[in-house]
Amino acid sequence: MPANKPVVRVQAGSSRVGDGLANVITGLGVQGMDRNVASRYAFGFIDQYQVEAAYRTSGLTKKIHDIPPYEMTREGRDWQAGDKDIEKLEAEERRLGVWAKVRQALTTARLFGGAAIIMGLPGDPALAPPVGRLKGLSYITVVSRYQVNVGPLDADLRSPYFGQPTYYELTGTAQTQKIHPSRVIAVIGQPMPLGAVGSADNQGFWGDPLLLSIETACKNVDSSHGNIAALLSEAKVDTITMARLSDNLGTSEGEGALANRIRIAQYFQSMFNTRLLDGGNGGDSADKWETRQLSFAGLPEVVRAFQVFVAGVADIPYTRLFGESPGGLNASGDGQQTDFNRMIKAKQDTELRPVLDRIDEYLIPSALGNRPSDVYWTFAPLETPNPETAAKIEKSDAETVKIYADAGAVPETVIAAMTRGRLIESGYWPGVEAAYEESDASGEVDEIEEPDDDDVEETPALLAANDKRADVKQTFNLTGVDDESIYARVRELISLGQADTIAVIKRQADALTDPEIDAVIDAVTDGDETMTDRVKRLIAWAMGRV
């Protein structure tokens, strides 16, 4: 080994990283010459009281905590289901106050590092809800991390609750109540890094308060505004120099004479725009009146630099956070808003959707009585287009539908359903939904008596329909099977779920007798008149009656 090659000895159990930039000429990175070498990041102690004080007294801190949860829940979601089912689902959301509670949970999690949504489900709160009893979501309640204690974390990798507390326990109540984790939705604030210091205990289950990472930036903005406001009272200061001032202040008569003298001088200045001073007498020197005025040049730029920094660390557009119009020629701020909407959309998918999915496990059955597989939702658009843009979109959609219809690529019934849904969901056609319902009601017809086979002309269309039905029977292995066996097969498929059953009925109804059809309807709908009518329509369509 060459003698001039440096040797670094590292003690066992320690590590050394030497990839920093150093320059002995300028002093960059050199201990004793570069002040930043001694700079270190350290955790600042921040307790619940300090977090609450910052949120409740600093308008800037409050906005940073409130804006993202508000934007994430502002437009809600669009349900994809039948009109009546959508009404029931939205009514259930209003009854439970879902959006207000979810927004409160997200805000509280950002504020304290964690919050919990407790669902009011049947059964003992300390146990999981009874299997099969998805109905009965009576309430949802939001509490902060400081209102619940968490039990030991589940360390079983095979458990669906791995990493979750084995139980939650409400604090501040007259009687201690344990709650099963299946009844609680934990909302984490700023998640700690895996294996972070302090994350080994149960409280490490929660995240960090947002204020922990933005406190310095917020204080810089608030203090800069406060310091400038304090300087305003000293923006103009008058200094008066008088002979024998101390002697005059030694007696009450002297104090009164001095006060009267200053008052008269100010009177002359305000009335005659003239400053009246004593020119001196013999050995006494003349009075001097000097005005010192502070300059605020450059301070707005400093404050703005602090504000831009805090907007960056908060990940909120500057124009949105401080209510300032975009600067620059032809600047609209659309680019910042677009980036912000993308961030909000990502937060909706990663933070909000898991919470709503947990709630929907019980909300949908509570509203509809079951959990149809064809009911789903999407987040509503974050930005509503202006009337001109909306009109262009409407025209483009109409032209697209016309192209599909003219090409014959989409069945007419599907085209009609697409058009109907688009007109209703757009919200630009008042009364269209009621008009459709009225049209549906007036378009209902009595059951048509089926003609005898001898009276039916075997047209090419009819022959094709018969062939198609024969293919359906063959596909489902129904050819040559008696009606009783077909009925048993349908009853078996009913257990797969209501949506699948309806599809089976549409394919096989032509193989069932009328009494068996009635039995299937009763089994599927469970006496629900609305669903009964729906299934009858499907059966009538499948059998060629409509």
Short mmCIF file of C-alpha atoms in Angstrom, two decimals, residues 19-455:
data_model
loop_
_atom_site.label_atom_id
_atom_site.label_comp_id
_atom_site.label_asym_id
_atom_site.label_seq_id
_atom_site.Cartn_x
_atom_site.Cartn_y
_atom_site.Cartn_z
CA ASP A 19 -19.55 11.83 -0.30
CA GLY A 20 -19.85 15.51 0.69
CA LEU A 21 -18.37 18.40 -1.32
CA ALA A 22 -15.40 20.13 0.31
CA ASN A 23 -13.11 22.94 -0.84
CA VAL A 24 -10.20 23.96 1.37
CA ILE A 25 -9.67 27.19 -0.58
CA THR A 26 -13.18 28.57 -0.10
CA GLY A 27 -13.79 26.73 3.16
CA LEU A 28 -16.82 24.90 1.77
CA GLY A 29 -17.49 21.78 3.84
CA VAL A 30 -14.43 22.37 6.04
CA GLN A 31 -14.95 22.12 9.79
CA GLY A 32 -14.30 25.47 11.47
CA MET A 33 -14.61 27.44 8.21
CA ASP A 34 -18.06 26.49 6.91
CA ARG A 35 -20.81 27.17 9.44
CA ASN A 36 -23.20 24.75 7.75
CA VAL A 37 -20.92 21.83 8.62
CA ALA A 38 -22.20 22.00 12.19
CA SER A 39 -25.86 22.26 11.17
CA ARG A 40 -28.01 19.26 12.06
CA TYR A 41 -31.65 18.42 11.86
CA ALA A 42 -33.31 17.67 15.17
CA PHE A 43 -36.81 16.78 16.32
CA GLY A 44 -38.60 19.69 17.90
CA PHE A 45 -40.95 18.83 20.73
CA ILE A 46 -44.52 19.57 19.70
CA ASP A 47 -47.42 18.57 21.92
CA GLN A 48 -51.18 18.53 21.50
CA TYR A 49 -51.57 21.96 23.10
CA GLN A 50 -49.11 23.57 20.66
CA VAL A 51 -50.83 21.93 17.68
CA GLU A 52 -54.24 23.15 18.80
CA ALA A 53 -52.93 26.64 19.51
CA ALA A 54 -51.38 26.90 16.05
CA TYR A 55 -54.55 25.62 14.34
CA ARG A 56 -56.93 27.85 16.28
CA THR A 57 -54.88 31.07 16.28
CA SER A 58 -52.96 31.03 12.98
CA GLY A 59 -55.11 31.50 9.90
CA LEU A 60 -52.29 30.25 7.68
CA THR A 61 -51.85 27.01 9.64
CA LYS A 62 -55.61 26.41 9.66
CA LYS A 63 -55.85 26.81 5.88
CA ILE A 64 -52.97 24.43 5.26
CA HIS A 65 -54.72 21.76 7.31
CA ASP A 66 -58.22 22.39 5.92
CA ILE A 67 -57.72 22.90 2.19
CA PRO A 68 -56.66 19.40 1.00
CA PRO A 69 -59.41 17.50 2.91
CA TYR A 70 -61.97 20.02 1.67
CA GLU A 71 -60.83 19.63 -1.93
CA MET A 72 -60.77 15.82 -1.64
CA THR A 73 -64.41 15.70 -0.50
CA ARG A 74 -65.80 18.82 -2.21
CA GLU A 75 -67.48 17.19 -5.21
CA GLY A 76 -68.32 13.82 -3.65
CA ARG A 77 -68.74 10.78 -5.89
CA ASP A 78 -70.92 9.57 -8.75
CA TRP A 79 -72.77 6.32 -8.11
CA GLN A 80 -73.23 3.90 -10.98
CA ALA A 81 -76.52 2.08 -10.38
CA GLY A 82 -80.23 2.38 -11.08
CA ASP A 83 -81.91 5.71 -10.44
CA LYS A 84 -83.85 4.47 -7.42
CA ASP A 85 -80.79 2.74 -5.98
CA ILE A 86 -78.77 5.94 -6.37
CA GLU A 87 -81.45 7.87 -4.49
CA LYS A 88 -81.32 5.35 -1.64
CA LEU A 89 -77.54 5.42 -1.49
CA GLU A 90 -77.34 9.20 -1.46
CA ALA A 91 -80.08 9.39 1.17
CA GLU A 92 -78.10 6.98 3.35
CA GLU A 93 -74.98 9.12 2.90
CA ARG A 94 -76.92 12.18 4.03
CA ARG A 95 -78.39 10.34 7.01
CA LEU A 96 -74.97 9.25 8.21
CA GLY A 97 -73.28 12.55 7.28
CA VAL A 98 -70.61 10.60 5.43
CA TRP A 99 -68.84 13.46 3.66
CA ALA A 100 -68.76 15.77 6.67
CA LYS A 101 -67.45 12.94 8.87
CA VAL A 102 -64.81 11.83 6.36
CA ARG A 103 -63.61 15.42 5.89
CA GLN A 104 -63.41 15.82 9.67
CA ALA A 105 -61.39 12.60 9.95
CA LEU A 106 -58.92 13.67 7.25
CA THR A 107 -58.46 17.11 8.83
CA THR A 108 -58.02 15.67 12.32
CA ALA A 109 -55.48 13.15 11.03
CA ARG A 110 -53.44 15.93 9.41
CA LEU A 111 -53.67 17.94 12.61
CA PHE A 112 -52.82 15.33 15.27
CA GLY A 113 -51.27 12.56 13.20
CA GLY A 114 -54.23 10.21 13.34
CA ALA A 115 -57.99 9.86 13.70
CA ALA A 116 -60.45 6.98 13.87
CA ILE A 117 -63.89 6.47 12.34
CA ILE A 118 -66.04 4.24 14.53
CA MET A 119 -68.93 2.47 12.78
CA GLY A 120 -72.09 1.66 14.70
CA LEU A 121 -72.67 -1.98 13.73
CA PRO A 122 -74.84 -4.72 15.31
CA GLY A 123 -73.49 -6.93 18.05
CA ASP A 124 -70.98 -6.56 20.86
CA PRO A 125 -68.53 -3.71 20.05
CA ALA A 126 -65.65 -5.80 21.39
CA LEU A 127 -66.33 -8.50 18.79
CA ALA A 128 -66.45 -8.56 15.00
CA PRO A 129 -69.90 -7.96 13.46
CA PRO A 130 -71.94 -11.15 13.01
CA VAL A 131 -71.24 -12.87 9.68
CA GLY A 132 -73.95 -12.20 7.12
CA ARG A 133 -75.41 -9.25 9.05
CA LEU A 134 -74.19 -6.39 6.89
CA LYS A 135 -77.30 -4.30 7.42
CA GLY A 136 -77.76 -1.92 10.32
CA LEU A 137 -75.09 0.78 10.04
CA SER A 138 -76.66 3.10 12.58
CA TYR A 139 -73.96 5.80 12.83
CA ILE A 140 -70.38 6.74 12.12
CA THR A 141 -68.39 8.78 14.64
CA VAL A 142 -64.99 10.47 14.34
CA VAL A 143 -62.50 10.67 17.20
CA SER A 144 -58.91 11.88 17.32
CA ARG A 145 -55.93 9.72 18.27
CA TYR A 146 -55.99 11.34 21.70
CA GLN A 147 -59.53 10.08 22.36
CA VAL A 148 -58.68 6.39 21.89
CA ASN A 149 -56.06 4.05 23.23
CA VAL A 150 -54.77 1.31 20.98
CA GLY A 151 -54.00 -2.21 22.08
CA PRO A 152 -50.93 -4.25 21.12
CA LEU A 153 -50.31 -4.36 17.39
CA ASP A 154 -51.16 -7.59 15.60
CA ALA A 155 -47.83 -9.21 14.63
CA ASP A 156 -49.30 -12.24 12.86
CA LEU A 157 -48.39 -12.01 9.16
CA ARG A 158 -51.33 -14.27 8.30
CA SER A 159 -53.85 -12.02 10.02
CA PRO A 160 -55.95 -9.59 7.93
CA TYR A 161 -55.30 -7.06 10.70
CA PHE A 162 -51.51 -7.36 10.62
CA GLY A 163 -49.94 -4.12 11.85
CA GLN A 164 -53.29 -2.96 13.24
CA PRO A 165 -54.17 -2.71 16.94
CA THR A 166 -55.81 -5.82 18.34
CA TYR A 167 -58.41 -3.52 19.86
CA TYR A 168 -59.25 0.15 20.37
CA GLU A 169 -60.36 1.63 23.66
CA LEU A 170 -62.30 4.85 24.09
CA THR A 171 -60.91 7.25 26.70
CA GLY A 172 -62.70 9.88 28.71
CA THR A 173 -65.85 7.77 29.12
CA ALA A 174 -67.43 6.65 32.37
CA GLN A 175 -66.93 3.01 31.44
CA THR A 176 -64.02 1.57 29.47
CA GLN A 177 -65.20 0.10 26.19
CA LYS A 178 -63.06 -2.01 23.90
CA ILE A 179 -63.84 -1.90 20.19
CA HIS A 180 -62.93 -4.57 17.65
CA PRO A 181 -60.69 -3.31 14.80
CA SER A 182 -63.25 -4.42 12.20
CA ARG A 183 -65.53 -1.68 13.51
CA VAL A 184 -62.87 1.03 13.32
CA ILE A 185 -61.29 2.77 10.31
CA ALA A 186 -57.91 4.25 11.23
CA VAL A 187 -56.95 7.39 9.30
CA ILE A 188 -53.20 8.05 9.53
CA GLY A 189 -51.82 11.59 9.20
CA GLN A 190 -48.23 11.84 8.02
CA PRO A 191 -47.01 8.21 8.12
CA MET A 192 -43.69 7.62 9.85
CA PRO A 193 -40.93 5.97 7.81
CA LEU A 194 -40.74 2.23 8.32
CA GLY A 195 -38.54 1.48 11.31
CA ALA A 196 -38.45 5.13 12.35
CA VAL A 197 -37.27 6.15 15.80
CA GLY A 198 -40.21 5.97 18.19
CA SER A 199 -42.33 3.78 15.91
CA ALA A 200 -41.78 0.59 17.89
CA ASP A 201 -44.39 1.30 20.56
CA ASN A 202 -48.14 1.27 20.06
CA GLN A 203 -48.33 5.03 19.62
CA GLY A 204 -46.02 4.62 16.64
CA PHE A 205 -49.07 3.19 14.90
CA TRP A 206 -50.21 6.77 14.36
CA GLY A 207 -48.40 9.24 12.13
CA ASP A 208 -46.79 12.63 12.71
CA PRO A 209 -48.73 15.88 12.94
CA LEU A 210 -48.37 17.89 9.76
CA LEU A 211 -47.20 20.86 11.83
CA LEU A 212 -44.02 18.97 12.70
CA SER A 213 -42.69 19.44 9.16
CA ILE A 214 -44.13 22.89 8.38
CA GLU A 215 -43.87 24.63 11.75
CA THR A 216 -40.73 26.65 10.93
CA ALA A 217 -42.08 27.78 7.56
CA CYS A 218 -45.41 28.85 9.08
CA LYS A 219 -43.71 30.70 11.93
CA ASN A 220 -41.49 32.58 9.49
CA VAL A 221 -44.53 33.88 7.60
CA ASP A 222 -46.54 34.72 10.71
CA SER A 223 -43.60 36.42 12.46
CA SER A 224 -42.65 38.40 9.34
CA HIS A 225 -46.17 39.79 9.13
CA GLY A 226 -46.22 40.49 12.86
CA ASN A 227 -42.83 42.22 12.87
CA ILE A 228 -43.75 44.46 9.94
CA ALA A 229 -47.03 45.36 11.65
CA ALA A 230 -45.08 46.32 14.78
CA LEU A 231 -42.82 48.58 12.71
CA LEU A 232 -45.79 50.55 11.37
CA SER A 233 -46.16 52.36 14.68
CA GLU A 234 -42.53 53.50 14.34
CA ALA A 235 -42.68 54.34 10.65
CA LYS A 236 -42.51 58.06 11.59
CA VAL A 237 -40.87 59.17 14.84
CA ASP A 238 -40.36 62.81 15.90
CA THR A 239 -37.37 63.71 18.09
CA ILE A 240 -37.38 67.05 20.01
CA THR A 241 -34.22 68.45 21.55
CA MET A 242 -34.76 71.09 24.28
CA ALA A 243 -32.41 73.01 26.55
CA ARG A 244 -32.58 72.24 30.28
CA LEU A 245 -35.12 69.43 29.68
CA SER A 246 -34.10 67.54 32.82
CA ASP A 247 -34.43 70.64 34.99
CA ASN A 248 -37.91 71.37 33.65
CA LEU A 249 -39.06 67.81 34.30
CA GLY A 250 -37.90 68.07 37.94
CA THR A 251 -40.97 70.06 39.03
CA SER A 252 -44.67 69.69 38.35
CA GLU A 253 -44.78 73.25 37.04
CA GLY A 254 -42.00 72.43 34.61
CA GLU A 255 -43.78 69.30 33.38
CA GLY A 256 -46.97 71.27 32.79
CA ALA A 257 -45.14 74.02 30.97
CA LEU A 258 -43.33 71.44 28.77
CA ALA A 259 -46.55 69.65 27.89
CA ASN A 260 -48.24 72.95 27.07
CA ARG A 261 -45.28 74.00 24.94
CA ILE A 262 -45.40 70.79 22.84
CA ARG A 263 -49.17 71.08 22.50
CA ILE A 264 -48.93 74.63 21.17
CA ALA A 265 -46.22 73.60 18.70
CA GLN A 266 -48.37 70.77 17.36
CA TYR A 267 -51.35 73.14 17.18
CA PHE A 268 -49.46 75.56 14.99
CA GLN A 269 -48.25 72.69 12.79
CA SER A 270 -51.75 71.29 12.27
CA MET A 271 -53.52 74.63 11.82
CA PHE A 272 -51.00 76.69 9.93
CA ASN A 273 -48.66 74.00 8.59
CA THR A 274 -45.95 75.73 10.59
CA ARG A 275 -43.61 74.21 13.16
CA LEU A 276 -43.07 76.56 16.11
CA LEU A 277 -39.71 76.19 17.90
CA ASP A 278 -37.83 78.19 20.54
CA GLY A 279 -34.90 79.97 18.88
CA GLY A 280 -32.88 80.19 22.12
CA ASN A 281 -32.20 83.04 24.55
CA GLY A 282 -28.71 84.05 25.50
CA GLY A 283 -26.94 80.98 26.74
CA ASP A 284 -29.81 78.61 26.05
CA SER A 285 -29.60 76.64 22.81
CA ALA A 286 -32.45 76.57 20.34
CA ASP A 287 -34.96 73.68 20.18
CA LYS A 288 -34.49 71.02 17.54
CA TRP A 289 -37.27 68.99 15.98
CA GLU A 290 -36.16 66.00 13.88
CA THR A 291 -38.32 63.45 12.07
CA ARG A 292 -37.04 59.93 11.42
CA GLN A 293 -38.97 57.87 8.83
CA LEU A 294 -38.42 54.15 8.29
CA SER A 295 -38.11 52.65 4.82
CA PHE A 296 -40.00 49.43 4.02
CA ALA A 297 -38.32 48.95 0.67
CA GLY A 298 -37.46 45.31 0.08
CA LEU A 299 -39.63 43.94 2.91
CA PRO A 300 -42.51 42.79 0.64
CA GLU A 301 -40.06 40.68 -1.38
CA VAL A 302 -38.75 39.06 1.80
CA VAL A 303 -42.26 38.27 3.02
CA ARG A 304 -43.23 36.89 -0.37
CA ALA A 305 -40.18 34.61 -0.34
CA PHE A 306 -41.34 33.17 3.00
CA GLN A 307 -44.87 32.75 1.61
CA VAL A 308 -43.70 30.98 -1.54
CA PHE A 309 -41.66 28.59 0.59
CA VAL A 310 -44.55 27.70 2.89
CA ALA A 311 -46.84 27.17 -0.12
CA GLY A 312 -44.25 24.78 -1.51
CA VAL A 313 -43.86 22.70 1.63
CA ALA A 314 -47.66 22.64 2.10
CA ASP A 315 -48.11 21.52 -1.54
CA ILE A 316 -50.84 24.11 -2.11
CA PRO A 317 -50.80 26.66 -4.96
CA TYR A 318 -49.66 30.10 -3.85
CA THR A 319 -52.72 31.75 -5.40
CA ARG A 320 -55.04 29.36 -3.53
CA LEU A 321 -53.30 29.62 -0.18
CA PHE A 322 -52.86 33.41 -0.06
CA GLY A 323 -55.73 34.51 -2.31
CA GLU A 324 -53.45 36.43 -4.66
CA SER A 325 -54.16 36.77 -8.35
CA PRO A 326 -51.55 35.21 -10.64
CA GLY A 327 -48.83 37.62 -11.67
CA GLY A 328 -47.30 38.06 -15.09
CA LEU A 329 -48.58 38.77 -18.58
CA ASN A 330 -51.58 36.58 -19.51
CA ALA A 331 -51.06 34.53 -16.34
CA SER A 332 -54.16 32.62 -15.26
CA GLY A 333 -52.83 30.19 -12.67
CA ASP A 334 -54.36 27.26 -14.59
CA GLY A 335 -51.09 25.36 -14.55
CA GLN A 336 -50.80 25.54 -10.76
CA GLN A 337 -54.45 24.55 -10.32
CA THR A 338 -54.06 21.62 -12.72
CA ASP A 339 -51.05 20.31 -10.78
CA PHE A 340 -52.95 20.78 -7.53
CA ASN A 341 -55.95 18.84 -8.88
CA ARG A 342 -53.62 16.00 -9.88
CA MET A 343 -52.23 15.89 -6.36
CA ILE A 344 -55.76 15.90 -4.88
CA LYS A 345 -56.81 13.13 -7.26
CA ALA A 346 -53.84 11.03 -6.15
CA LYS A 347 -54.74 11.63 -2.51
CA GLN A 348 -58.32 10.60 -3.23
CA ASP A 349 -57.14 7.27 -4.63
CA THR A 350 -54.53 6.51 -1.98
CA GLU A 351 -56.04 8.05 1.19
CA LEU A 352 -59.77 8.59 0.69
CA ARG A 353 -60.84 5.56 -1.37
CA PRO A 354 -59.71 2.95 1.23
CA VAL A 355 -61.76 4.78 3.87
CA LEU A 356 -64.88 4.92 1.69
CA ASP A 357 -64.48 1.27 0.67
CA ARG A 358 -64.55 0.25 4.34
CA ILE A 359 -67.65 2.34 4.96
CA ASP A 360 -69.36 0.99 1.83
CA GLU A 361 -69.06 -2.57 3.12
CA TYR A 362 -71.95 -1.66 5.41
CA LEU A 363 -73.42 1.49 3.84
CA ILE A 364 -74.53 -0.19 0.59
CA PRO A 365 -76.32 -3.12 2.29
CA SER A 366 -77.81 -0.69 4.80
CA ALA A 367 -79.26 1.38 1.92
CA LEU A 368 -80.22 -1.36 -0.56
CA GLY A 369 -80.70 -4.41 1.62
CA ASN A 370 -77.88 -6.33 -0.09
CA ARG A 371 -74.57 -5.78 -1.89
CA PRO A 372 -75.18 -5.89 -5.68
CA SER A 373 -72.03 -6.56 -7.64
CA ASP A 374 -73.00 -4.07 -10.36
CA VAL A 375 -73.15 -1.08 -7.98
CA TYR A 376 -69.97 0.97 -7.93
CA TRP A 377 -68.85 4.60 -7.92
CA THR A 378 -66.22 6.99 -9.19
CA PHE A 379 -64.98 10.27 -7.79
CA ALA A 380 -66.78 13.25 -9.29
CA PRO A 381 -64.64 15.60 -11.41
CA LEU A 382 -62.76 18.16 -9.33
CA GLU A 383 -63.23 20.94 -11.83
CA THR A 384 -66.50 22.00 -13.47
CA PRO A 385 -66.02 23.33 -17.01
CA ASN A 386 -67.28 26.79 -17.89
CA PRO A 387 -70.52 27.03 -19.96
CA GLU A 388 -68.67 27.42 -23.26
CA THR A 389 -66.47 24.36 -22.64
CA ALA A 390 -69.45 22.38 -21.36
CA ALA A 391 -71.41 23.17 -24.54
CA LYS A 392 -68.53 21.92 -26.67
CA ILE A 393 -68.32 18.71 -24.65
CA GLU A 394 -72.08 18.21 -24.94
CA LYS A 395 -71.95 18.64 -28.70
CA SER A 396 -68.97 16.31 -29.01
CA ASP A 397 -70.75 13.61 -26.99
CA ALA A 398 -73.90 13.94 -29.10
CA GLU A 399 -71.90 13.60 -32.30
CA THR A 400 -70.14 10.53 -30.91
CA VAL A 401 -73.47 8.88 -30.04
CA LYS A 402 -74.77 9.64 -33.54
CA ILE A 403 -71.69 8.05 -35.11
CA TYR A 404 -72.19 4.89 -33.07
CA ALA A 405 -75.88 4.80 -33.95
CA ASP A 406 -75.31 5.36 -37.68
CA ALA A 407 -72.61 2.70 -37.78
CA GLY A 408 -74.88 0.17 -36.12
CA ALA A 409 -72.04 -0.83 -33.81
CA VAL A 410 -74.17 -0.37 -30.68
CA PRO A 411 -77.74 -1.68 -30.19
CA GLU A 412 -80.48 0.94 -30.18
CA THR A 413 -81.49 0.10 -26.62
CA VAL A 414 -77.93 0.74 -25.45
CA ILE A 415 -77.78 4.00 -27.42
CA ALA A 416 -81.01 5.10 -25.77
CA ALA A 417 -79.69 4.21 -22.30
CA MET A 418 -76.40 6.02 -22.97
CA THR A 419 -78.20 9.15 -24.14
CA ARG A 420 -80.60 9.09 -21.23
CA GLY A 421 -77.83 8.72 -18.66
CA ARG A 422 -75.76 11.47 -20.29
CA LEU A 423 -78.66 13.94 -20.34
CA ILE A 424 -79.53 13.27 -16.71
CA GLU A 425 -75.99 13.26 -15.31
CA SER A 426 -74.90 16.39 -17.19
CA GLY A 427 -77.31 18.55 -15.20
CA TYR A 428 -77.83 20.91 -18.14
CA TRP A 429 -81.35 19.72 -18.95
CA PRO A 430 -83.74 20.62 -16.10
CA GLY A 431 -86.63 18.20 -15.67
CA VAL A 432 -85.29 15.61 -18.09
CA GLU A 433 -85.24 12.83 -15.49
CA ALA A 434 -88.85 13.44 -14.48
CA ALA A 435 -89.82 13.62 -18.15
CA TYR A 436 -88.19 10.24 -18.78
CA GLU A 437 -90.01 8.70 -15.81
CA GLU A 438 -93.32 10.11 -17.03
CA SER A 439 -92.62 8.73 -20.49
CA ASP A 440 -91.83 5.32 -19.02
CA ALA A 441 -95.06 5.32 -17.07
CA SER A 442 -97.17 6.30 -20.08
CA GLY A 443 -95.39 3.75 -22.25
CA GLU A 444 -96.36 0.72 -20.16
CA VAL A 445 -98.64 -1.72 -21.97
CA ASP A 446 -100.75 -4.63 -20.83
CA GLU A 447 -99.47 -8.10 -21.37
CA ILE A 448 -100.06 -9.14 -24.95
CA GLU A 449 -101.80 -12.44 -25.52
CA GLU A 450 -99.48 -14.79 -27.30
CA PRO A 451 -100.77 -15.90 -30.72
CA ASP A 452 -101.11 -19.54 -31.68
CA ASP A 453 -98.18 -21.10 -33.44
CA ASP A 454 -100.29 -21.61 -36.55
CA ASP A 455 -100.92 -17.86 -36.80
#
